[in-house]
Short mmCIF file of C-alpha atoms in Angstrom, two decimals:
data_model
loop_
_atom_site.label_atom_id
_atom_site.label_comp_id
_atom_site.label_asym_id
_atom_site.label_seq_id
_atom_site.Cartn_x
_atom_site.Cartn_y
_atom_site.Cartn_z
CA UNK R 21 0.00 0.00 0.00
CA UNK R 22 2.70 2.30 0.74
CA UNK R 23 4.68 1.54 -1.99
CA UNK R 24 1.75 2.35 -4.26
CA UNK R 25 1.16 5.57 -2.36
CA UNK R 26 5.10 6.41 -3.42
CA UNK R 27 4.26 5.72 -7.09
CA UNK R 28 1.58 7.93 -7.65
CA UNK R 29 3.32 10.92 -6.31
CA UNK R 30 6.05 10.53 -8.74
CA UNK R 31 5.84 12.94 -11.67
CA UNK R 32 5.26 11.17 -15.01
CA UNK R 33 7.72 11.51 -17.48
CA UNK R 34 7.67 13.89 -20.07
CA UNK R 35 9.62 14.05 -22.55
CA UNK R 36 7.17 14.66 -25.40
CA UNK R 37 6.93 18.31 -23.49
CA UNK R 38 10.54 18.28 -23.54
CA UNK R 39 10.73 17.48 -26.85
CA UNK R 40 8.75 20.73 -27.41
CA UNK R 41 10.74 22.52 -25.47
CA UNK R 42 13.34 22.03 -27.38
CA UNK R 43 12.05 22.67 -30.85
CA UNK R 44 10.26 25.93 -29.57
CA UNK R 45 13.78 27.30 -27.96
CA UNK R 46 15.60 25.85 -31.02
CA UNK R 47 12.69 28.27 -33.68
CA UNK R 48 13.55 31.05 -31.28
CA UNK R 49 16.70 31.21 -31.56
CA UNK R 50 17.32 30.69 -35.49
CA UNK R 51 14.45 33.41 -35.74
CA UNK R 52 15.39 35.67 -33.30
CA UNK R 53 20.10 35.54 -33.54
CA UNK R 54 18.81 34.46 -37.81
CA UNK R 55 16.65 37.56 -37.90
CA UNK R 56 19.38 39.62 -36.31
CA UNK R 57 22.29 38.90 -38.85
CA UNK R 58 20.26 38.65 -41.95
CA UNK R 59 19.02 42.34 -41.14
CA UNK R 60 22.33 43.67 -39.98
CA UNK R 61 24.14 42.08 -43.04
CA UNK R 62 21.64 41.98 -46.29
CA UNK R 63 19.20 44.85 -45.04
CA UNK R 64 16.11 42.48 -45.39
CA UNK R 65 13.90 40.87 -42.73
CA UNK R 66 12.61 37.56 -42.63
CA UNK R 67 10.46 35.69 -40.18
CA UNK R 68 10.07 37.45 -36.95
CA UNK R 69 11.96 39.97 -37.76
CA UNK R 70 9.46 40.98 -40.64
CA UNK R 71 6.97 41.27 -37.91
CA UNK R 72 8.36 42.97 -35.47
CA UNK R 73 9.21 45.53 -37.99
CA UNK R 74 5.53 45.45 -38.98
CA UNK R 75 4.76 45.97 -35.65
CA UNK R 76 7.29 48.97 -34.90
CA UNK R 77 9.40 47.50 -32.19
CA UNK R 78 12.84 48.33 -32.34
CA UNK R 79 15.91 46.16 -34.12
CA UNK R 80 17.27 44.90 -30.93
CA UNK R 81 13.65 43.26 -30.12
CA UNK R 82 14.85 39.98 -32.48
CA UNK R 83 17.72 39.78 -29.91
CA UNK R 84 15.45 39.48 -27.56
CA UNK R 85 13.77 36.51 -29.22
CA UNK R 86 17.08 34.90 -29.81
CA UNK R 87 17.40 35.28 -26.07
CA UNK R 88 14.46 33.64 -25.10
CA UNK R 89 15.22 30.71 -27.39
CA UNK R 90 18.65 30.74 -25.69
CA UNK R 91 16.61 30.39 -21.90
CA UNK R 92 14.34 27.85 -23.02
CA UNK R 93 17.39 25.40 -24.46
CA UNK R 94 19.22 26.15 -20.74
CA UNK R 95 16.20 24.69 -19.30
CA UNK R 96 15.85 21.72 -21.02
CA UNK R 97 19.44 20.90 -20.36
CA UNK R 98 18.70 21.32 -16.81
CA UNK R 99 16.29 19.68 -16.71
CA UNK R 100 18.26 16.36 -18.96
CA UNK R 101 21.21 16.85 -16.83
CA UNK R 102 18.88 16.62 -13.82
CA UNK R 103 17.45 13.56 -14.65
CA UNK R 104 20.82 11.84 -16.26
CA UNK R 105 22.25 12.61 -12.19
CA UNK R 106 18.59 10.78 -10.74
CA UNK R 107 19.19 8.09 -12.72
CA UNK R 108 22.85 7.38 -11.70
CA UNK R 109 21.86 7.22 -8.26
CA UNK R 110 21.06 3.89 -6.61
#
């Protein structure tokens, strides 16, 4: 009984949502750091840079995607690290 009680307040694994994860931070990033140096180097803008020009925001706002791609890949390798470390222990 108890050891049931353990199993259900385990979290269930998810690597489908870190799967997604992944591909979302890895789109951010080519979009945002892609955007970025296409615009800086062939004065065009493609992909989210096109609309954040559309939308007025200023150049350095495709940084800022690139960035957020950048936070969201740091977490998923936390997070793989993290579990890699659980499942070495005994």
């Amino acid at each position: 009984m108890a050891n049931q009680l353990k199993n259900r307040s385990k979290k269930p694994d998810t690597t489908s949502g870190q799967g997604l994860l992944l591909l979302f931070g890895t789109i951010l990033v080519v979009q945002g750091f892609g955007s970025a140096v296409t615009e800086a180097g062939w004065d065009t803008s493609f992909g989210v840079a096109g609309l954040l020009r559309a939308a007025h925001l200023p150049e350095w706002a495709t940084l800022l995607v690139g960035f957020a791609g950048t936070a969201l890949l740091a977490v998923v390798g936390r997070r793989h690290s993290t579990r890699k470390r659980a499942a070495r222990r005994p």
